[in-house]
Structure formats: C-alpha cells, structure tokens
C-alpha cells in the first residue's frame, strides 16, 4: 500500500515534499515533474524556490495533470496560467519544457493522444504530485473512471464544479468539461505523491488508502502503485483506521530512504 506520512499542517507537508523534489532534481537534472493544480500543491510550490536556489533547473520538464476545456488559456484560472504563475515563473523553469493539456476546442479530439505521446517522448513522469477531490477524484478522473484510462475529455461532476467555484465568480462560470491524464497515465509515473489537507478530505483519503480498490473511488488506484506516498495533515488523517501505525512507521524510517 501507499506510505502514509502524517504531518502537523500544510506547511510541514510542503517542506517534506519540496525536499524530495529538490533531492530528485539535484540527482537528475532532467527530471520530469508531474504538476497538480488547485489549492493543495501550493505549499509545495511555495517551499521549492529556496530549496532549488543555485540548482540548475534548465533541463527540468513538467507536465500538468489537467486543464479545463474551452477556457481561454489566458484566463487567470486556466491551469496553463496557474502553472505559469505558481511553478514556471517562481522556479525559473523553461516554459517550453512545461506542458499542459490543450483544452482549446479546436483540435480537442486529438489533444489527449497528443499529450500521451508527449509524455512518452519525455520518458515518463518521475514524480507526480496529486491532490484529491472530495469525491475521490485524482486529476479530473471522476468516480467511474477506468483504471486503464489515458488522457481524454471528461465531464466534471456538479460537486467538483461547486468545489472549484471559489476560483471563479460563480459555479456557472466553472467549465463543465476538462481534459485530464487518465488513471492509467497517472499510474505510469514512477513515484506518486498525493497530498490532502483539512477535514473535508478525510473521508476521501481514508477510502483511497484503506478502502477497496474501486473505480467508484478513483484515488484508490494508488493502492496498485509500487511507490505511492500520501502526505496529509492531522485533519485529513482523522478518518484513517491505522493512523498510529503510519506515524510509528514514518518516525522509524531510515533517513536514507527518502520519501
Ligand atoms: C488539479 C487536480 C485535482 C485537484 C483536486 C483537489 O490539477 O487534478 O484532482 O487536485 O480537485 O483540489 P484542491 O487541491 O483545490 O482541493
């Protein structure tokens, strides 16, 4: 199963995961990072610039998980804009080496295949950051998504649109469709790092790591991955059955193992 790391708060999670990313980039300057958007990865992105100061990032590549369909890429809440603002600019990455699925309506029918090809051509993702939706989605793979799915267009659930309405003027402004890496795509990454914060995520986290592996809870797919790490704050960990064991295991983990 995934390794569960329970930390005090989101800032501590950001530090732990940013340390791991910095370690990866130092040892592998052409590392391929899988980038999530939304609120969850923000503490990781905030902690990264100081850790990567003086490190050559010119060969680092990045691939975003998903994008809204039909939203102008220049819209401040398009994931292209978010990744540029929160990752590319603060870290000084080469924008040409950071990809986001193309959500424009023109060519949307082959955008998924194009993205899959670009991921394969880049050699695959070394470390994939993931958030989790309150309905258990990862990427925008809503409940019912196939574990073999690849990058494609999906319809957002009403709940996800309501959850994301805080980034827009109203829920009606949240696009209805997205293009997202599939669960099969995500499972190809060499290391999955899923983060979750707050009581609102506790039920989904417990179901994902301790519940049955089921397409009804897409994040449970991480149980099939040989190297998955789940970093949660105390609130998001509050529904876990074996929380004390995870704390004990992490406290006694040899430092050389990293995450
Ligand atoms: C974002 C993504 C989604 C979010 C999830 C949680 O790229 O793929 O799975 O990670 O919706 O969103 P936040 O982090 O805003 O709670």
PDB file of C-alpha atoms and ligand atoms in Angstrom:
ATOM      1  CA  UNK A   1       0.000   0.000   0.000  1.00  0.00           C
ATOM      2  CA  UNK A   2       0.942   3.628  -0.090  1.00  0.00           C
ATOM      3  CA  UNK A   3       3.204   5.046   2.566  1.00  0.00           C
ATOM      4  CA  UNK A   4       1.193   7.435   4.725  1.00  0.00           C
ATOM      5  CA  UNK A   5       3.001  10.436   6.185  1.00  0.00           C
ATOM      6  CA  UNK A   6       1.014  12.413   8.752  1.00  0.00           C
ATOM      7  CA  UNK A   7       2.343  15.900   9.448  1.00  0.00           C
ATOM      8  CA  UNK A   8       1.131  18.794  11.582  1.00  0.00           C
ATOM      9  CA  UNK A   9      -0.028  21.094   8.824  1.00  0.00           C
ATOM     10  CA  UNK A  10       0.120  22.008   5.149  1.00  0.00           C
ATOM     11  CA  UNK A  11       3.377  23.935   5.541  1.00  0.00           C
ATOM     12  CA  UNK A  12       5.101  20.869   7.021  1.00  0.00           C
ATOM     13  CA  UNK A  13       3.780  18.766   4.133  1.00  0.00           C
ATOM     14  CA  UNK A  14       5.064  21.336   1.657  1.00  0.00           C
ATOM     15  CA  UNK A  15       8.515  21.146   3.250  1.00  0.00           C
ATOM     16  CA  UNK A  16       8.677  17.324   3.189  1.00  0.00           C
ATOM     17  CA  UNK A  17       7.597  17.073  -0.438  1.00  0.00           C
ATOM     18  CA  UNK A  18       9.695  20.023  -1.636  1.00  0.00           C
ATOM     19  CA  UNK A  19      12.752  18.371  -0.020  1.00  0.00           C
ATOM     20  CA  UNK A  20      12.047  15.236  -2.033  1.00  0.00           C
ATOM     21  CA  UNK A  21      11.595  17.150  -5.300  1.00  0.00           C
ATOM     22  CA  UNK A  22      14.809  19.095  -4.694  1.00  0.00           C
ATOM     23  CA  UNK A  23      16.630  15.823  -3.999  1.00  0.00           C
ATOM     24  CA  UNK A  24      15.292  14.396  -7.267  1.00  0.00           C
ATOM     25  CA  UNK A  25      16.258  17.434  -9.352  1.00  0.00           C
ATOM     26  CA  UNK A  26      19.753  17.569  -7.837  1.00  0.00           C
ATOM     27  CA  UNK A  27      20.398  13.924  -8.654  1.00  0.00           C
ATOM     28  CA  UNK A  28      18.606  14.009 -12.003  1.00  0.00           C
ATOM     29  CA  UNK A  29      18.748  17.453 -13.649  1.00  0.00           C
ATOM     30  CA  UNK A  30      16.429  16.361 -16.473  1.00  0.00           C
ATOM     31  CA  UNK A  31      13.748  15.084 -14.059  1.00  0.00           C
ATOM     32  CA  UNK A  32      10.163  15.077 -15.297  1.00  0.00           C
ATOM     33  CA  UNK A  33       7.749  16.513 -12.724  1.00  0.00           C
ATOM     34  CA  UNK A  34       4.023  15.810 -12.774  1.00  0.00           C
ATOM     35  CA  UNK A  35       2.287  19.005 -11.674  1.00  0.00           C
ATOM     36  CA  UNK A  36      -1.072  19.287  -9.938  1.00  0.00           C
ATOM     37  CA  UNK A  37      -3.095  22.475  -9.632  1.00  0.00           C
ATOM     38  CA  UNK A  38      -5.764  23.612  -7.163  1.00  0.00           C
ATOM     39  CA  UNK A  39      -5.065  24.639  -3.566  1.00  0.00           C
ATOM     40  CA  UNK A  40      -3.306  21.504  -2.358  1.00  0.00           C
ATOM     41  CA  UNK A  41       0.107  21.729  -4.070  1.00  0.00           C
ATOM     42  CA  UNK A  42       0.522  25.423  -3.216  1.00  0.00           C
ATOM     43  CA  UNK A  43       2.624  24.793  -0.044  1.00  0.00           C
ATOM     44  CA  UNK A  44       4.932  22.549  -2.074  1.00  0.00           C
ATOM     45  CA  UNK A  45       5.377  25.166  -4.784  1.00  0.00           C
ATOM     46  CA  UNK A  46       5.905  27.844  -2.117  1.00  0.00           C
ATOM     47  CA  UNK A  47       8.655  25.780  -0.456  1.00  0.00           C
ATOM     48  CA  UNK A  48      10.504  24.897  -3.653  1.00  0.00           C
ATOM     49  CA  UNK A  49      12.298  28.102  -4.752  1.00  0.00           C
ATOM     50  CA  UNK A  50      14.507  28.289  -1.650  1.00  0.00           C
ATOM     51  CA  UNK A  51      15.397  24.582  -1.959  1.00  0.00           C
ATOM     52  CA  UNK A  52      16.260  24.881  -5.645  1.00  0.00           C
ATOM     53  CA  UNK A  53      18.255  28.110  -5.309  1.00  0.00           C
ATOM     54  CA  UNK A  54      21.534  27.602  -7.159  1.00  0.00           C
ATOM     55  CA  UNK A  55      20.370  24.298  -8.694  1.00  0.00           C
ATOM     56  CA  UNK A  56      20.375  24.085 -12.495  1.00  0.00           C
ATOM     57  CA  UNK A  57      16.722  23.625 -13.475  1.00  0.00           C
ATOM     58  CA  UNK A  58      17.180  24.378 -17.170  1.00  0.00           C
ATOM     59  CA  UNK A  59      16.559  20.737 -18.148  1.00  0.00           C
ATOM     60  CA  UNK A  60      13.677  20.002 -15.778  1.00  0.00           C
ATOM     61  CA  UNK A  61      10.454  19.110 -17.571  1.00  0.00           C
ATOM     62  CA  UNK A  62       6.908  19.439 -16.267  1.00  0.00           C
ATOM     63  CA  UNK A  63       3.534  18.019 -17.247  1.00  0.00           C
ATOM     64  CA  UNK A  64       0.291  19.282 -15.748  1.00  0.00           C
ATOM     65  CA  UNK A  65      -2.400  16.776 -14.868  1.00  0.00           C
ATOM     66  CA  UNK A  66      -5.339  18.500 -16.438  1.00  0.00           C
ATOM     67  CA  UNK A  67      -6.938  21.579 -17.967  1.00  0.00           C
ATOM     68  CA  UNK A  68     -10.426  22.989 -18.382  1.00  0.00           C
ATOM     69  CA  UNK A  69     -11.923  22.610 -21.836  1.00  0.00           C
ATOM     70  CA  UNK A  70     -12.944  25.763 -23.647  1.00  0.00           C
ATOM     71  CA  UNK A  71     -11.444  28.204 -21.120  1.00  0.00           C
ATOM     72  CA  UNK A  72      -9.183  30.832 -22.680  1.00  0.00           C
ATOM     73  CA  UNK A  73      -5.582  29.800 -21.822  1.00  0.00           C
ATOM     74  CA  UNK A  74      -5.001  33.414 -20.770  1.00  0.00           C
ATOM     75  CA  UNK A  75      -7.857  33.244 -18.237  1.00  0.00           C
ATOM     76  CA  UNK A  76      -6.222  33.579 -14.787  1.00  0.00           C
ATOM     77  CA  UNK A  77      -7.785  30.274 -13.661  1.00  0.00           C
ATOM     78  CA  UNK A  78      -6.828  28.205 -16.698  1.00  0.00           C
ATOM     79  CA  UNK A  79      -4.368  25.606 -15.486  1.00  0.00           C
ATOM     80  CA  UNK A  80      -1.895  26.915 -18.077  1.00  0.00           C
ATOM     81  CA  UNK A  81      -2.000  30.293 -16.267  1.00  0.00           C
ATOM     82  CA  UNK A  82      -1.865  28.687 -12.813  1.00  0.00           C
ATOM     83  CA  UNK A  83       1.157  26.534 -13.677  1.00  0.00           C
ATOM     84  CA  UNK A  84       2.939  29.543 -15.223  1.00  0.00           C
ATOM     85  CA  UNK A  85       2.226  31.701 -12.169  1.00  0.00           C
ATOM     86  CA  UNK A  86       2.859  29.149  -9.408  1.00  0.00           C
ATOM     87  CA  UNK A  87       5.562  26.936 -10.870  1.00  0.00           C
ATOM     88  CA  UNK A  88       7.267  28.070 -14.076  1.00  0.00           C
ATOM     89  CA  UNK A  89       7.966  31.668 -13.081  1.00  0.00           C
ATOM     90  CA  UNK A  90       8.939  31.229  -9.413  1.00  0.00           C
ATOM     91  CA  UNK A  91      11.225  28.282 -10.188  1.00  0.00           C
ATOM     92  CA  UNK A  92      12.650  29.772 -13.375  1.00  0.00           C
ATOM     93  CA  UNK A  93      11.724  26.716 -15.459  1.00  0.00           C
ATOM     94  CA  UNK A  94      11.933  26.825 -19.241  1.00  0.00           C
ATOM     95  CA  UNK A  95       8.287  27.397 -20.332  1.00  0.00           C
ATOM     96  CA  UNK A  96       8.968  25.346 -23.470  1.00  0.00           C
ATOM     97  CA  UNK A  97       9.638  22.322 -21.275  1.00  0.00           C
ATOM     98  CA  UNK A  98       6.411  22.580 -19.274  1.00  0.00           C
ATOM     99  CA  UNK A  99       3.285  21.147 -20.887  1.00  0.00           C
ATOM    100  CA  UNK A 100      -0.392  21.477 -20.037  1.00  0.00           C
ATOM    101  CA  UNK A 101      -3.087  19.509 -21.886  1.00  0.00           C
ATOM    102  CA  UNK A 102      -4.570  21.628 -24.659  1.00  0.00           C
ATOM    103  CA  UNK A 103      -8.155  22.396 -23.685  1.00  0.00           C
ATOM    104  CA  UNK A 104      -8.956  24.583 -26.672  1.00  0.00           C
ATOM    105  CA  UNK A 105     -11.977  23.404 -28.636  1.00  0.00           C
ATOM    106  CA  UNK A 106     -10.026  23.487 -31.877  1.00  0.00           C
ATOM    107  CA  UNK A 107      -8.327  20.068 -32.036  1.00  0.00           C
ATOM    108  CA  UNK A 108      -9.739  18.751 -28.753  1.00  0.00           C
ATOM    109  CA  UNK A 109     -10.499  15.391 -30.423  1.00  0.00           C
ATOM    110  CA  UNK A 110      -6.775  14.570 -30.684  1.00  0.00           C
ATOM    111  CA  UNK A 111      -5.447  16.602 -27.746  1.00  0.00           C
ATOM    112  CA  UNK A 112      -5.468  13.564 -25.428  1.00  0.00           C
ATOM    113  CA  UNK A 113      -3.468  11.384 -27.804  1.00  0.00           C
ATOM    114  CA  UNK A 114      -1.024  14.245 -28.415  1.00  0.00           C
ATOM    115  CA  UNK A 115      -0.466  14.613 -24.678  1.00  0.00           C
ATOM    116  CA  UNK A 116       0.083  10.886 -24.183  1.00  0.00           C
ATOM    117  CA  UNK A 117       2.695  10.944 -26.948  1.00  0.00           C
ATOM    118  CA  UNK A 118       4.472  13.929 -25.399  1.00  0.00           C
ATOM    119  CA  UNK A 119       4.595  12.160 -22.023  1.00  0.00           C
ATOM    120  CA  UNK A 120       6.066   9.016 -23.562  1.00  0.00           C
ATOM    121  CA  UNK A 121       8.560  11.033 -25.634  1.00  0.00           C
ATOM    122  CA  UNK A 122       9.736  12.775 -22.449  1.00  0.00           C
ATOM    123  CA  UNK A 123      10.456   9.393 -20.866  1.00  0.00           C
ATOM    124  CA  UNK A 124       7.514   9.466 -18.436  1.00  0.00           C
ATOM    125  CA  UNK A 125       6.968  11.294 -15.181  1.00  0.00           C
ATOM    126  CA  UNK A 126       9.472  10.778 -12.341  1.00  0.00           C
ATOM    127  CA  UNK A 127       7.418  12.304  -9.533  1.00  0.00           C
ATOM    128  CA  UNK A 128       3.707  13.003  -9.859  1.00  0.00           C
ATOM    129  CA  UNK A 129       2.048  15.416  -7.417  1.00  0.00           C
ATOM    130  CA  UNK A 130      -1.622  14.710  -6.797  1.00  0.00           C
ATOM    131  CA  UNK A 131      -4.423  16.356  -4.864  1.00  0.00           C
ATOM    132  CA  UNK A 132      -7.672  14.539  -4.172  1.00  0.00           C
ATOM    133  CA  UNK A 133     -11.228  15.718  -4.744  1.00  0.00           C
ATOM    134  CA  UNK A 134     -13.849  15.382  -2.039  1.00  0.00           C
ATOM    135  CA  UNK A 135     -15.435  12.747  -4.306  1.00  0.00           C
ATOM    136  CA  UNK A 136     -12.140  10.849  -4.510  1.00  0.00           C
ATOM    137  CA  UNK A 137     -11.018  12.058  -7.936  1.00  0.00           C
ATOM    138  CA  UNK A 138      -7.368  12.402  -8.880  1.00  0.00           C
ATOM    139  CA  UNK A 139      -6.537  14.512 -11.883  1.00  0.00           C
ATOM    140  CA  UNK A 140     -10.092  15.084 -13.029  1.00  0.00           C
ATOM    141  CA  UNK A 141     -10.867  11.368 -13.118  1.00  0.00           C
ATOM    142  CA  UNK A 142     -14.302  11.444 -11.601  1.00  0.00           C
ATOM    143  CA  UNK A 143     -15.907   8.363  -9.987  1.00  0.00           C
ATOM    144  CA  UNK A 144     -16.354   5.609 -12.548  1.00  0.00           C
ATOM    145  CA  UNK A 145     -13.147   6.385 -14.449  1.00  0.00           C
ATOM    146  CA  UNK A 146     -11.378   3.327 -15.805  1.00  0.00           C
ATOM    147  CA  UNK A 147      -8.098   2.368 -14.165  1.00  0.00           C
ATOM    148  CA  UNK A 148      -6.740   1.926 -17.696  1.00  0.00           C
ATOM    149  CA  UNK A 149      -7.867   5.376 -18.886  1.00  0.00           C
ATOM    150  CA  UNK A 150      -5.490   7.681 -20.730  1.00  0.00           C
ATOM    151  CA  UNK A 151      -5.610  11.448 -21.281  1.00  0.00           C
ATOM    152  CA  UNK A 152      -9.086  12.355 -22.512  1.00  0.00           C
ATOM    153  CA  UNK A 153     -12.014  14.715 -22.113  1.00  0.00           C
ATOM    154  CA  UNK A 154     -14.188  14.174 -19.035  1.00  0.00           C
ATOM    155  CA  UNK A 155     -17.316  15.809 -17.659  1.00  0.00           C
ATOM    156  CA  UNK A 156     -16.865  17.388 -14.225  1.00  0.00           C
ATOM    157  CA  UNK A 157     -19.352  16.394 -11.541  1.00  0.00           C
ATOM    158  CA  UNK A 158     -21.553  19.053 -10.020  1.00  0.00           C
ATOM    159  CA  UNK A 159     -19.642  18.561  -6.746  1.00  0.00           C
ATOM    160  CA  UNK A 160     -16.278  19.250  -8.360  1.00  0.00           C
ATOM    161  CA  UNK A 161     -17.666  22.345 -10.073  1.00  0.00           C
ATOM    162  CA  UNK A 162     -19.026  23.556  -6.726  1.00  0.00           C
ATOM    163  CA  UNK A 163     -15.702  22.797  -5.013  1.00  0.00           C
ATOM    164  CA  UNK A 164     -13.868  24.809  -7.681  1.00  0.00           C
ATOM    165  CA  UNK A 165     -16.366  27.682  -7.819  1.00  0.00           C
ATOM    166  CA  UNK A 166     -14.143  29.544  -5.322  1.00  0.00           C
ATOM    167  CA  UNK A 167     -11.691  30.202  -8.155  1.00  0.00           C
ATOM    168  CA  UNK A 168     -14.403  31.761 -10.357  1.00  0.00           C
ATOM    169  CA  UNK A 169     -17.147  34.373  -9.928  1.00  0.00           C
ATOM    170  CA  UNK A 170     -19.834  31.676  -9.664  1.00  0.00           C
ATOM    171  CA  UNK A 171     -20.333  27.942 -10.129  1.00  0.00           C
ATOM    172  CA  UNK A 172     -21.880  28.646 -13.508  1.00  0.00           C
ATOM    173  CA  UNK A 173     -18.530  30.023 -14.683  1.00  0.00           C
ATOM    174  CA  UNK A 174     -16.717  26.749 -13.901  1.00  0.00           C
ATOM    175  CA  UNK A 175     -16.333  24.857 -17.180  1.00  0.00           C
ATOM    176  CA  UNK A 176     -18.309  21.620 -17.483  1.00  0.00           C
ATOM    177  CA  UNK A 177     -15.579  19.689 -19.254  1.00  0.00           C
ATOM    178  CA  UNK A 178     -11.908  19.105 -18.711  1.00  0.00           C
ATOM    179  CA  UNK A 179      -9.084  17.209 -20.337  1.00  0.00           C
ATOM    180  CA  UNK A 180      -7.217  15.067 -17.825  1.00  0.00           C
ATOM    181  CA  UNK A 181      -4.496  12.492 -17.657  1.00  0.00           C
ATOM    182  CA  UNK A 182      -6.203   9.143 -17.131  1.00  0.00           C
ATOM    183  CA  UNK A 183      -5.723   6.831 -14.172  1.00  0.00           C
ATOM    184  CA  UNK A 184      -3.645   4.605 -16.452  1.00  0.00           C
ATOM    185  CA  UNK A 185      -1.480   7.610 -17.340  1.00  0.00           C
ATOM    186  CA  UNK A 186      -1.018   8.588 -13.697  1.00  0.00           C
ATOM    187  CA  UNK A 187      -0.149   5.034 -12.665  1.00  0.00           C
ATOM    188  CA  UNK A 188       2.776   5.051 -15.156  1.00  0.00           C
ATOM    189  CA  UNK A 189       4.562   7.776 -13.171  1.00  0.00           C
ATOM    190  CA  UNK A 190       7.492   6.362 -11.189  1.00  0.00           C
ATOM    191  CA  UNK A 191       6.547   7.956  -7.854  1.00  0.00           C
ATOM    192  CA  UNK A 192       3.103   9.212  -6.850  1.00  0.00           C
ATOM    193  CA  UNK A 193       2.863  11.819  -4.094  1.00  0.00           C
ATOM    194  CA  UNK A 194      -0.701  12.560  -3.054  1.00  0.00           C
ATOM    195  CA  UNK A 195      -1.341  15.410  -0.639  1.00  0.00           C
ATOM    196  CA  UNK A 196      -4.503  16.294   1.248  1.00  0.00           C
ATOM    197  CA  UNK A 197      -5.324  18.861   3.898  1.00  0.00           C
ATOM    198  CA  UNK A 198      -8.345  19.547   6.072  1.00  0.00           C
ATOM    199  CA  UNK A 199     -11.250  17.598   7.490  1.00  0.00           C
ATOM    200  CA  UNK A 200     -13.128  17.949   4.212  1.00  0.00           C
ATOM    201  CA  UNK A 201     -10.688  15.491   2.609  1.00  0.00           C
ATOM    202  CA  UNK A 202     -10.578  12.961   5.484  1.00  0.00           C
ATOM    203  CA  UNK A 203     -13.271  10.642   4.181  1.00  0.00           C
ATOM    204  CA  UNK A 204     -11.850  10.539   0.651  1.00  0.00           C
ATOM    205  CA  UNK A 205      -8.312   9.930   1.973  1.00  0.00           C
ATOM    206  CA  UNK A 206      -9.396   7.036   4.203  1.00  0.00           C
ATOM    207  CA  UNK A 207     -11.391   5.478   1.373  1.00  0.00           C
ATOM    208  CA  UNK A 208      -8.484   5.893  -1.049  1.00  0.00           C
ATOM    209  CA  UNK A 209      -5.828   4.249   1.107  1.00  0.00           C
ATOM    210  CA  UNK A 210      -7.765   1.848   3.344  1.00  0.00           C
ATOM    211  CA  UNK A 211     -10.925   1.126   1.375  1.00  0.00           C
ATOM    212  CA  UNK A 212     -11.483  -1.236  -1.517  1.00  0.00           C
ATOM    213  CA  UNK A 213      -9.774  -0.569  -4.842  1.00  0.00           C
ATOM    214  CA  UNK A 214     -12.665   0.597  -6.956  1.00  0.00           C
ATOM    215  CA  UNK A 215     -13.346   2.837  -9.927  1.00  0.00           C
ATOM    216  CA  UNK A 216     -16.040   4.432  -7.764  1.00  0.00           C
ATOM    217  CA  UNK A 217     -13.207   5.997  -5.735  1.00  0.00           C
ATOM    218  CA  UNK A 218     -10.597   6.810  -8.399  1.00  0.00           C
ATOM    219  CA  UNK A 219      -7.845   7.710  -5.905  1.00  0.00           C
ATOM    220  CA  UNK A 220      -7.932   4.106  -4.643  1.00  0.00           C
ATOM    221  CA  UNK A 221      -5.965   3.340  -7.838  1.00  0.00           C
ATOM    222  CA  UNK A 222      -2.837   4.464  -5.969  1.00  0.00           C
ATOM    223  CA  UNK A 223      -3.029   1.207  -3.982  1.00  0.00           C
ATOM    224  CA  UNK A 224      -1.948  -0.506  -7.214  1.00  0.00           C
ATOM    225  CA  UNK A 225       1.208   1.592  -7.496  1.00  0.00           C
ATOM    226  CA  UNK A 226       4.533   0.230  -6.189  1.00  0.00           C
ATOM    227  CA  UNK A 227       5.758   3.634  -4.967  1.00  0.00           C
ATOM    228  CA  UNK A 228       2.988   5.870  -3.701  1.00  0.00           C
ATOM    229  CA  UNK A 229       3.305   8.348  -0.833  1.00  0.00           C
ATOM    230  CA  UNK A 230       0.370  10.084   0.809  1.00  0.00           C
ATOM    231  CA  UNK A 231       1.195  13.207   2.812  1.00  0.00           C
ATOM    232  CA  UNK A 232      -1.663  14.506   4.946  1.00  0.00           C
ATOM    233  CA  UNK A 233      -2.203  16.895   7.820  1.00  0.00           C
ATOM    234  CA  UNK A 234      -3.820  15.717  11.058  1.00  0.00           C
ATOM    235  CA  UNK A 235      -7.299  16.794   9.931  1.00  0.00           C
ATOM    236  CA  UNK A 236      -7.126  14.929   6.625  1.00  0.00           C
ATOM    237  CA  UNK A 237      -5.757  11.897   8.523  1.00  0.00           C
ATOM    238  CA  UNK A 238      -8.573  11.925  11.070  1.00  0.00           C
ATOM    239  CA  UNK A 239     -10.635   9.132   9.465  1.00  0.00           C
ATOM    240  CA  UNK A 240      -7.696   6.738   8.999  1.00  0.00           C
ATOM    241  CA  UNK A 241      -8.052   3.480  10.889  1.00  0.00           C
ATOM    242  CA  UNK A 242      -4.328   2.773  11.213  1.00  0.00           C
ATOM    243  CA  UNK A 243      -3.078   6.323  11.810  1.00  0.00           C
ATOM    244  CA  UNK A 244      -0.951   5.366  14.828  1.00  0.00           C
ATOM    245  CA  UNK A 245       0.828   2.668  12.825  1.00  0.00           C
ATOM    246  CA  UNK A 246       1.588   5.125   9.983  1.00  0.00           C
ATOM    247  CA  UNK A 247       3.031   7.615  12.483  1.00  0.00           C
ATOM    248  CA  UNK A 248       5.167   4.928  14.096  1.00  0.00           C
ATOM    249  CA  UNK A 249       6.391   3.643  10.728  1.00  0.00           C
ATOM    250  CA  UNK A 250       7.388   7.083   9.455  1.00  0.00           C
ATOM    251  CA  UNK A 251       9.057   8.044  12.749  1.00  0.00           C
ATOM    252  CA  UNK A 252      11.229   4.927  12.474  1.00  0.00           C
ATOM    253  CA  UNK A 253      12.011   5.166   8.779  1.00  0.00           C
ATOM    254  CA  UNK A 254      15.705   5.218   7.879  1.00  0.00           C
ATOM    255  CA  UNK A 255      16.601   8.702   6.629  1.00  0.00           C
ATOM    256  CA  UNK A 256      18.431   7.353   3.558  1.00  0.00           C
ATOM    257  CA  UNK A 257      15.189   6.036   2.110  1.00  0.00           C
ATOM    258  CA  UNK A 258      13.755   9.487   1.428  1.00  0.00           C
ATOM    259  CA  UNK A 259      10.047   9.597   0.690  1.00  0.00           C
TER     260      UNK A 259
HETATM  261  C1  LIG B   1      -5.861  19.552 -10.064  1.00  0.00           C
HETATM  262  C2  LIG B   1      -6.437  18.222  -9.948  1.00  0.00           C
HETATM  263  C3  LIG B   1      -7.489  17.886  -8.939  1.00  0.00           C
HETATM  264  C4  LIG B   1      -7.262  18.549  -7.589  1.00  0.00           C
HETATM  265  C5  LIG B   1      -8.422  18.232  -6.650  1.00  0.00           C
HETATM  266  C6  LIG B   1      -8.257  18.862  -5.309  1.00  0.00           C
HETATM  267  O1  LIG B   1      -4.869  19.536 -11.065  1.00  0.00           O
HETATM  268  O2  LIG B   1      -6.052  17.395 -10.690  1.00  0.00           O
HETATM  269  O3  LIG B   1      -7.517  16.494  -8.764  1.00  0.00           O
HETATM  270  O4  LIG B   1      -6.056  18.095  -7.046  1.00  0.00           O
HETATM  271  O5  LIG B   1      -9.614  18.669  -7.237  1.00  0.00           O
HETATM  272  O6  LIG B   1      -8.341  20.242  -5.449  1.00  0.00           O
HETATM  273  P1  LIG B   1      -7.839  21.228  -4.290  1.00  0.00           P
HETATM  274  O7  LIG B   1      -6.396  20.972  -4.160  1.00  0.00           O
HETATM  275  O8  LIG B   1      -8.114  22.606  -4.823  1.00  0.00           O
HETATM  276  O9  LIG B   1      -8.598  20.860  -3.084  1.00  0.00           O
END
